[in-house]
């Protein structure tokens, strides 16, 4: 079990599941050479994959292609099913910036075989989180700058306004199929500019007003 602290509120949440949206930015779907999905692409990561800013990503020995994906992360504050778009924001307790680290070689092989992506997304240290800011501090989660630097070079620089499915639409879609519980996290997809990292690389991700994280890739 991993715990999330919401600073301003002095509240803690136990993370249950991490629901993720794939290919939620048009330019990112294109750079992967994938068709733009007609419906959101959804997968789940386990809470055992979580590390926090300051901790390190361990490069798995079973891969040769570790990619970063910088994403806006939602913390679900109350349990709900079939949540409407109109009420979706009431279910969010906080926001963070996160990295959905991905083993692109294993993922491409899984796609080719029509298999689930599980191993490429669920390995230990594959989910990196900043601190969470209370939801009241963020007026519009669909209009936030999102950036990532690798070794001080800007690699991802976009805005959540370019998401194909908005935060509200994602919550409505996910909760139609399964219950979102207090403490669940939602990764909303990565913008264009994904790429590989090597052992020794230092990553900094930031969504101004929301959060900032720092990590490093080690063996
Ligand atoms: Mg992702």
PDB file of C-alpha atoms and ligand atoms in Angstrom:
ATOM      1  CA  UNK A   1       0.000   0.000   0.000  1.00  0.00           C
ATOM      2  CA  UNK A   2       1.232   3.499  -0.826  1.00  0.00           C
ATOM      3  CA  UNK A   3       0.035   6.630   0.932  1.00  0.00           C
ATOM      4  CA  UNK A   4      -0.646  10.023  -0.620  1.00  0.00           C
ATOM      5  CA  UNK A   5      -0.563  13.109   1.571  1.00  0.00           C
ATOM      6  CA  UNK A   6      -2.613  16.123   0.671  1.00  0.00           C
ATOM      7  CA  UNK A   7      -0.478  18.861   2.212  1.00  0.00           C
ATOM      8  CA  UNK A   8      -2.913  21.704   2.817  1.00  0.00           C
ATOM      9  CA  UNK A   9      -5.578  19.437   4.227  1.00  0.00           C
ATOM     10  CA  UNK A  10      -3.416  17.271   6.453  1.00  0.00           C
ATOM     11  CA  UNK A  11      -5.160  14.261   4.943  1.00  0.00           C
ATOM     12  CA  UNK A  12      -3.788  10.906   3.830  1.00  0.00           C
ATOM     13  CA  UNK A  13      -5.133   8.571   1.174  1.00  0.00           C
ATOM     14  CA  UNK A  14      -4.186   4.957   0.548  1.00  0.00           C
ATOM     15  CA  UNK A  15      -3.693   4.386  -3.160  1.00  0.00           C
ATOM     16  CA  UNK A  16      -5.880   1.593  -4.464  1.00  0.00           C
ATOM     17  CA  UNK A  17      -5.574   1.412  -8.237  1.00  0.00           C
ATOM     18  CA  UNK A  18      -3.933   3.673 -10.790  1.00  0.00           C
ATOM     19  CA  UNK A  19      -6.129   4.019 -13.874  1.00  0.00           C
ATOM     20  CA  UNK A  20      -4.322   5.364 -16.930  1.00  0.00           C
ATOM     21  CA  UNK A  21      -5.381   6.801 -20.259  1.00  0.00           C
ATOM     22  CA  UNK A  22      -3.195   5.995 -23.263  1.00  0.00           C
ATOM     23  CA  UNK A  23      -2.831   8.142 -26.356  1.00  0.00           C
ATOM     24  CA  UNK A  24      -4.793  11.114 -25.031  1.00  0.00           C
ATOM     25  CA  UNK A  25      -2.847  13.701 -27.038  1.00  0.00           C
ATOM     26  CA  UNK A  26      -3.171  13.636 -30.810  1.00  0.00           C
ATOM     27  CA  UNK A  27       0.484  14.463 -31.497  1.00  0.00           C
ATOM     28  CA  UNK A  28       1.663  11.700 -29.141  1.00  0.00           C
ATOM     29  CA  UNK A  29      -0.515   9.043 -30.803  1.00  0.00           C
ATOM     30  CA  UNK A  30       0.992  10.148 -34.116  1.00  0.00           C
ATOM     31  CA  UNK A  31       4.584   9.970 -32.870  1.00  0.00           C
ATOM     32  CA  UNK A  32       3.988   6.360 -31.757  1.00  0.00           C
ATOM     33  CA  UNK A  33       2.680   5.629 -35.234  1.00  0.00           C
ATOM     34  CA  UNK A  34      -0.655   4.604 -33.743  1.00  0.00           C
ATOM     35  CA  UNK A  35      -4.125   5.346 -35.001  1.00  0.00           C
ATOM     36  CA  UNK A  36      -6.022   7.888 -32.906  1.00  0.00           C
ATOM     37  CA  UNK A  37      -8.389   5.815 -30.763  1.00  0.00           C
ATOM     38  CA  UNK A  38     -12.157   6.184 -31.166  1.00  0.00           C
ATOM     39  CA  UNK A  39     -12.573   5.678 -27.422  1.00  0.00           C
ATOM     40  CA  UNK A  40     -10.109   6.268 -24.566  1.00  0.00           C
ATOM     41  CA  UNK A  41      -7.471   3.524 -24.212  1.00  0.00           C
ATOM     42  CA  UNK A  42      -7.434   2.417 -20.568  1.00  0.00           C
ATOM     43  CA  UNK A  43      -5.020   0.351 -18.524  1.00  0.00           C
ATOM     44  CA  UNK A  44      -4.226  -0.094 -14.825  1.00  0.00           C
ATOM     45  CA  UNK A  45      -0.957   0.128 -12.917  1.00  0.00           C
ATOM     46  CA  UNK A  46      -0.432  -1.315  -9.415  1.00  0.00           C
ATOM     47  CA  UNK A  47       0.297   0.884  -6.395  1.00  0.00           C
ATOM     48  CA  UNK A  48       3.482  -1.162  -5.820  1.00  0.00           C
ATOM     49  CA  UNK A  49       4.983   0.678  -8.816  1.00  0.00           C
ATOM     50  CA  UNK A  50       4.861   4.080  -7.042  1.00  0.00           C
ATOM     51  CA  UNK A  51       7.876   6.136  -6.023  1.00  0.00           C
ATOM     52  CA  UNK A  52       7.953   9.808  -5.070  1.00  0.00           C
ATOM     53  CA  UNK A  53      10.032  12.796  -6.113  1.00  0.00           C
ATOM     54  CA  UNK A  54      13.591  12.336  -4.851  1.00  0.00           C
ATOM     55  CA  UNK A  55      13.468   8.541  -5.185  1.00  0.00           C
ATOM     56  CA  UNK A  56      15.046   6.711  -8.115  1.00  0.00           C
ATOM     57  CA  UNK A  57      13.810   4.759 -11.122  1.00  0.00           C
ATOM     58  CA  UNK A  58      15.465   1.343 -11.348  1.00  0.00           C
ATOM     59  CA  UNK A  59      16.105   0.360 -14.971  1.00  0.00           C
ATOM     60  CA  UNK A  60      14.724  -3.194 -15.274  1.00  0.00           C
ATOM     61  CA  UNK A  61      17.193  -5.799 -16.525  1.00  0.00           C
ATOM     62  CA  UNK A  62      14.526  -7.279 -18.831  1.00  0.00           C
ATOM     63  CA  UNK A  63      14.247  -4.225 -21.092  1.00  0.00           C
ATOM     64  CA  UNK A  64      16.413  -2.141 -23.420  1.00  0.00           C
ATOM     65  CA  UNK A  65      14.005   0.731 -24.004  1.00  0.00           C
ATOM     66  CA  UNK A  66      12.832   2.740 -20.990  1.00  0.00           C
ATOM     67  CA  UNK A  67      10.671   5.752 -21.913  1.00  0.00           C
ATOM     68  CA  UNK A  68       9.292   8.636 -19.863  1.00  0.00           C
ATOM     69  CA  UNK A  69       5.690   9.844 -20.188  1.00  0.00           C
ATOM     70  CA  UNK A  70       4.845  13.013 -18.244  1.00  0.00           C
ATOM     71  CA  UNK A  71       1.215  13.279 -17.171  1.00  0.00           C
ATOM     72  CA  UNK A  72      -1.293  15.214 -15.094  1.00  0.00           C
ATOM     73  CA  UNK A  73      -2.399  12.918 -12.246  1.00  0.00           C
ATOM     74  CA  UNK A  74      -5.774  13.077 -10.486  1.00  0.00           C
ATOM     75  CA  UNK A  75      -6.373  11.902  -6.922  1.00  0.00           C
ATOM     76  CA  UNK A  76      -9.909  10.607  -6.450  1.00  0.00           C
ATOM     77  CA  UNK A  77     -11.338  11.935  -3.193  1.00  0.00           C
ATOM     78  CA  UNK A  78     -14.593  10.021  -2.938  1.00  0.00           C
ATOM     79  CA  UNK A  79     -15.938   6.771  -4.255  1.00  0.00           C
ATOM     80  CA  UNK A  80     -18.264   6.892  -7.249  1.00  0.00           C
ATOM     81  CA  UNK A  81     -19.744   4.907 -10.129  1.00  0.00           C
ATOM     82  CA  UNK A  82     -21.282   6.285 -13.330  1.00  0.00           C
ATOM     83  CA  UNK A  83     -20.136   9.785 -12.494  1.00  0.00           C
ATOM     84  CA  UNK A  84     -21.411  12.421 -14.925  1.00  0.00           C
ATOM     85  CA  UNK A  85     -19.108  14.874 -16.658  1.00  0.00           C
ATOM     86  CA  UNK A  86     -20.948  17.686 -14.894  1.00  0.00           C
ATOM     87  CA  UNK A  87     -20.135  16.369 -11.414  1.00  0.00           C
ATOM     88  CA  UNK A  88     -16.725  14.845 -12.196  1.00  0.00           C
ATOM     89  CA  UNK A  89     -14.600  17.594 -10.663  1.00  0.00           C
ATOM     90  CA  UNK A  90     -16.358  17.077  -7.292  1.00  0.00           C
ATOM     91  CA  UNK A  91     -14.709  13.661  -7.120  1.00  0.00           C
ATOM     92  CA  UNK A  92     -11.156  14.999  -7.418  1.00  0.00           C
ATOM     93  CA  UNK A  93      -9.308  15.725  -4.163  1.00  0.00           C
ATOM     94  CA  UNK A  94      -5.969  16.724  -5.635  1.00  0.00           C
ATOM     95  CA  UNK A  95      -3.592  16.943  -8.567  1.00  0.00           C
ATOM     96  CA  UNK A  96       0.051  16.037  -9.154  1.00  0.00           C
ATOM     97  CA  UNK A  97       2.522  15.685 -11.972  1.00  0.00           C
ATOM     98  CA  UNK A  98       3.589  12.097 -12.605  1.00  0.00           C
ATOM     99  CA  UNK A  99       5.738   9.926 -14.812  1.00  0.00           C
ATOM    100  CA  UNK A 100       4.240   6.816 -16.373  1.00  0.00           C
ATOM    101  CA  UNK A 101       7.525   5.054 -17.126  1.00  0.00           C
ATOM    102  CA  UNK A 102       7.127   2.564 -19.961  1.00  0.00           C
ATOM    103  CA  UNK A 103       9.224  -0.265 -21.376  1.00  0.00           C
ATOM    104  CA  UNK A 104       8.640   0.590 -25.026  1.00  0.00           C
ATOM    105  CA  UNK A 105      10.262  -2.607 -26.377  1.00  0.00           C
ATOM    106  CA  UNK A 106       8.059  -4.870 -24.268  1.00  0.00           C
ATOM    107  CA  UNK A 107       5.006  -2.723 -25.015  1.00  0.00           C
ATOM    108  CA  UNK A 108       5.590  -2.819 -28.783  1.00  0.00           C
ATOM    109  CA  UNK A 109       6.007  -6.599 -28.651  1.00  0.00           C
ATOM    110  CA  UNK A 110       2.796  -6.927 -26.611  1.00  0.00           C
ATOM    111  CA  UNK A 111       0.927  -4.726 -29.114  1.00  0.00           C
ATOM    112  CA  UNK A 112       2.212  -6.830 -31.988  1.00  0.00           C
ATOM    113  CA  UNK A 113       1.026 -10.035 -30.328  1.00  0.00           C
ATOM    114  CA  UNK A 114      -2.276  -8.510 -29.186  1.00  0.00           C
ATOM    115  CA  UNK A 115      -1.288  -9.116 -25.557  1.00  0.00           C
ATOM    116  CA  UNK A 116      -1.856  -6.860 -22.523  1.00  0.00           C
ATOM    117  CA  UNK A 117       0.799  -4.216 -21.784  1.00  0.00           C
ATOM    118  CA  UNK A 118       1.074  -5.211 -18.134  1.00  0.00           C
ATOM    119  CA  UNK A 119       4.794  -5.867 -17.716  1.00  0.00           C
ATOM    120  CA  UNK A 120       5.783  -2.792 -19.747  1.00  0.00           C
ATOM    121  CA  UNK A 121       3.806  -0.512 -17.428  1.00  0.00           C
ATOM    122  CA  UNK A 122       3.735  -2.194 -13.995  1.00  0.00           C
ATOM    123  CA  UNK A 123       7.367  -2.821 -13.044  1.00  0.00           C
ATOM    124  CA  UNK A 124       8.645  -1.448  -9.725  1.00  0.00           C
ATOM    125  CA  UNK A 125       9.441   2.301  -9.778  1.00  0.00           C
ATOM    126  CA  UNK A 126       7.454   2.802 -13.010  1.00  0.00           C
ATOM    127  CA  UNK A 127       5.143   5.398 -11.413  1.00  0.00           C
ATOM    128  CA  UNK A 128       6.791   8.590 -10.180  1.00  0.00           C
ATOM    129  CA  UNK A 129       4.736  11.220  -8.313  1.00  0.00           C
ATOM    130  CA  UNK A 130       5.185  14.779  -7.118  1.00  0.00           C
ATOM    131  CA  UNK A 131       3.402  16.028  -4.039  1.00  0.00           C
ATOM    132  CA  UNK A 132      -0.340  16.547  -4.508  1.00  0.00           C
ATOM    133  CA  UNK A 133      -1.960  19.956  -4.449  1.00  0.00           C
ATOM    134  CA  UNK A 134      -5.499  20.304  -3.164  1.00  0.00           C
ATOM    135  CA  UNK A 135      -8.077  20.413  -5.990  1.00  0.00           C
ATOM    136  CA  UNK A 136      -9.501  23.767  -4.856  1.00  0.00           C
ATOM    137  CA  UNK A 137      -6.222  25.407  -5.832  1.00  0.00           C
ATOM    138  CA  UNK A 138      -6.692  24.494  -9.488  1.00  0.00           C
ATOM    139  CA  UNK A 139      -9.441  26.329 -11.380  1.00  0.00           C
ATOM    140  CA  UNK A 140      -9.229  24.403 -14.634  1.00  0.00           C
ATOM    141  CA  UNK A 141      -7.241  21.143 -14.917  1.00  0.00           C
ATOM    142  CA  UNK A 142      -7.770  21.255 -18.695  1.00  0.00           C
ATOM    143  CA  UNK A 143      -5.557  24.305 -19.112  1.00  0.00           C
ATOM    144  CA  UNK A 144      -2.217  23.561 -17.464  1.00  0.00           C
ATOM    145  CA  UNK A 145       1.301  23.724 -18.831  1.00  0.00           C
ATOM    146  CA  UNK A 146       3.164  20.426 -18.603  1.00  0.00           C
ATOM    147  CA  UNK A 147       6.925  20.082 -18.994  1.00  0.00           C
ATOM    148  CA  UNK A 148       9.724  17.561 -18.697  1.00  0.00           C
ATOM    149  CA  UNK A 149      13.485  18.045 -18.749  1.00  0.00           C
ATOM    150  CA  UNK A 150      16.046  15.258 -19.137  1.00  0.00           C
ATOM    151  CA  UNK A 151      19.539  16.346 -18.029  1.00  0.00           C
ATOM    152  CA  UNK A 152      18.320  19.969 -18.158  1.00  0.00           C
ATOM    153  CA  UNK A 153      17.083  19.658 -21.759  1.00  0.00           C
ATOM    154  CA  UNK A 154      13.406  20.409 -22.323  1.00  0.00           C
ATOM    155  CA  UNK A 155      11.840  17.299 -23.889  1.00  0.00           C
ATOM    156  CA  UNK A 156       8.105  17.695 -23.326  1.00  0.00           C
ATOM    157  CA  UNK A 157       6.408  21.088 -23.397  1.00  0.00           C
ATOM    158  CA  UNK A 158       2.677  21.118 -23.894  1.00  0.00           C
ATOM    159  CA  UNK A 159      -0.665  22.039 -22.335  1.00  0.00           C
ATOM    160  CA  UNK A 160      -3.443  19.832 -20.947  1.00  0.00           C
ATOM    161  CA  UNK A 161      -5.819  21.788 -23.223  1.00  0.00           C
ATOM    162  CA  UNK A 162      -4.478  19.505 -25.980  1.00  0.00           C
ATOM    163  CA  UNK A 163      -5.889  16.374 -24.351  1.00  0.00           C
ATOM    164  CA  UNK A 164      -8.350  14.559 -26.631  1.00  0.00           C
ATOM    165  CA  UNK A 165     -10.498  13.594 -23.610  1.00  0.00           C
ATOM    166  CA  UNK A 166     -10.839  16.202 -20.842  1.00  0.00           C
ATOM    167  CA  UNK A 167     -10.438  15.388 -17.152  1.00  0.00           C
ATOM    168  CA  UNK A 168     -14.244  15.342 -16.787  1.00  0.00           C
ATOM    169  CA  UNK A 169     -14.702  13.036 -19.785  1.00  0.00           C
ATOM    170  CA  UNK A 170     -12.035  10.646 -18.476  1.00  0.00           C
ATOM    171  CA  UNK A 171     -13.758  10.345 -15.096  1.00  0.00           C
ATOM    172  CA  UNK A 172     -17.146   9.827 -16.725  1.00  0.00           C
ATOM    173  CA  UNK A 173     -15.706   7.151 -19.022  1.00  0.00           C
ATOM    174  CA  UNK A 174     -13.727   5.227 -16.376  1.00  0.00           C
ATOM    175  CA  UNK A 175     -16.516   5.261 -13.801  1.00  0.00           C
ATOM    176  CA  UNK A 176     -19.012   3.945 -16.335  1.00  0.00           C
ATOM    177  CA  UNK A 177     -17.050   0.683 -16.422  1.00  0.00           C
ATOM    178  CA  UNK A 178     -15.717   0.395 -12.870  1.00  0.00           C
ATOM    179  CA  UNK A 179     -16.014   2.094  -9.480  1.00  0.00           C
ATOM    180  CA  UNK A 180     -13.521   4.819  -8.763  1.00  0.00           C
ATOM    181  CA  UNK A 181     -12.583   4.635  -5.100  1.00  0.00           C
ATOM    182  CA  UNK A 182     -11.214   7.173  -2.659  1.00  0.00           C
ATOM    183  CA  UNK A 183      -7.440   7.083  -3.064  1.00  0.00           C
ATOM    184  CA  UNK A 184      -7.432   5.939  -6.684  1.00  0.00           C
ATOM    185  CA  UNK A 185      -5.141   7.804  -9.050  1.00  0.00           C
ATOM    186  CA  UNK A 186      -5.841   8.627 -12.683  1.00  0.00           C
ATOM    187  CA  UNK A 187      -3.042   9.275 -15.190  1.00  0.00           C
ATOM    188  CA  UNK A 188      -4.472  11.395 -17.988  1.00  0.00           C
ATOM    189  CA  UNK A 189      -2.032  10.621 -20.819  1.00  0.00           C
ATOM    190  CA  UNK A 190       1.216  12.097 -22.071  1.00  0.00           C
ATOM    191  CA  UNK A 191       1.806  14.827 -24.645  1.00  0.00           C
ATOM    192  CA  UNK A 192       4.198  14.556 -27.562  1.00  0.00           C
ATOM    193  CA  UNK A 193       7.942  14.350 -27.050  1.00  0.00           C
ATOM    194  CA  UNK A 194       8.257  10.975 -25.323  1.00  0.00           C
ATOM    195  CA  UNK A 195      11.686   9.424 -25.507  1.00  0.00           C
ATOM    196  CA  UNK A 196      14.214   7.083 -24.062  1.00  0.00           C
ATOM    197  CA  UNK A 197      16.262   7.487 -20.908  1.00  0.00           C
ATOM    198  CA  UNK A 198      19.474   5.740 -19.860  1.00  0.00           C
ATOM    199  CA  UNK A 199      21.070   4.896 -16.536  1.00  0.00           C
ATOM    200  CA  UNK A 200      22.386   8.130 -15.009  1.00  0.00           C
ATOM    201  CA  UNK A 201      19.804  10.416 -16.652  1.00  0.00           C
ATOM    202  CA  UNK A 202      18.146  12.986 -14.403  1.00  0.00           C
ATOM    203  CA  UNK A 203      14.487  13.838 -14.979  1.00  0.00           C
ATOM    204  CA  UNK A 204      12.531  16.858 -13.807  1.00  0.00           C
ATOM    205  CA  UNK A 205       8.808  17.145 -14.527  1.00  0.00           C
ATOM    206  CA  UNK A 206       6.628  20.110 -13.731  1.00  0.00           C
ATOM    207  CA  UNK A 207       3.080  21.335 -13.973  1.00  0.00           C
ATOM    208  CA  UNK A 208       3.280  24.907 -12.633  1.00  0.00           C
ATOM    209  CA  UNK A 209       0.892  25.494  -9.673  1.00  0.00           C
ATOM    210  CA  UNK A 210       0.384  21.707  -9.399  1.00  0.00           C
ATOM    211  CA  UNK A 211       3.745  20.148  -8.669  1.00  0.00           C
ATOM    212  CA  UNK A 212       7.299  19.320  -9.586  1.00  0.00           C
ATOM    213  CA  UNK A 213       9.226  16.077  -9.341  1.00  0.00           C
ATOM    214  CA  UNK A 214      12.848  15.084  -9.651  1.00  0.00           C
ATOM    215  CA  UNK A 215      14.197  11.605 -10.200  1.00  0.00           C
ATOM    216  CA  UNK A 216      17.127   9.739 -11.677  1.00  0.00           C
ATOM    217  CA  UNK A 217      17.524   6.449 -13.515  1.00  0.00           C
ATOM    218  CA  UNK A 218      19.787   3.923 -11.796  1.00  0.00           C
ATOM    219  CA  UNK A 219      20.726   0.302 -12.427  1.00  0.00           C
TER     220      UNK A 219
HETATM  221 MG1  LIG B   1       1.040   7.058 -20.189  1.00  0.00          MG
END
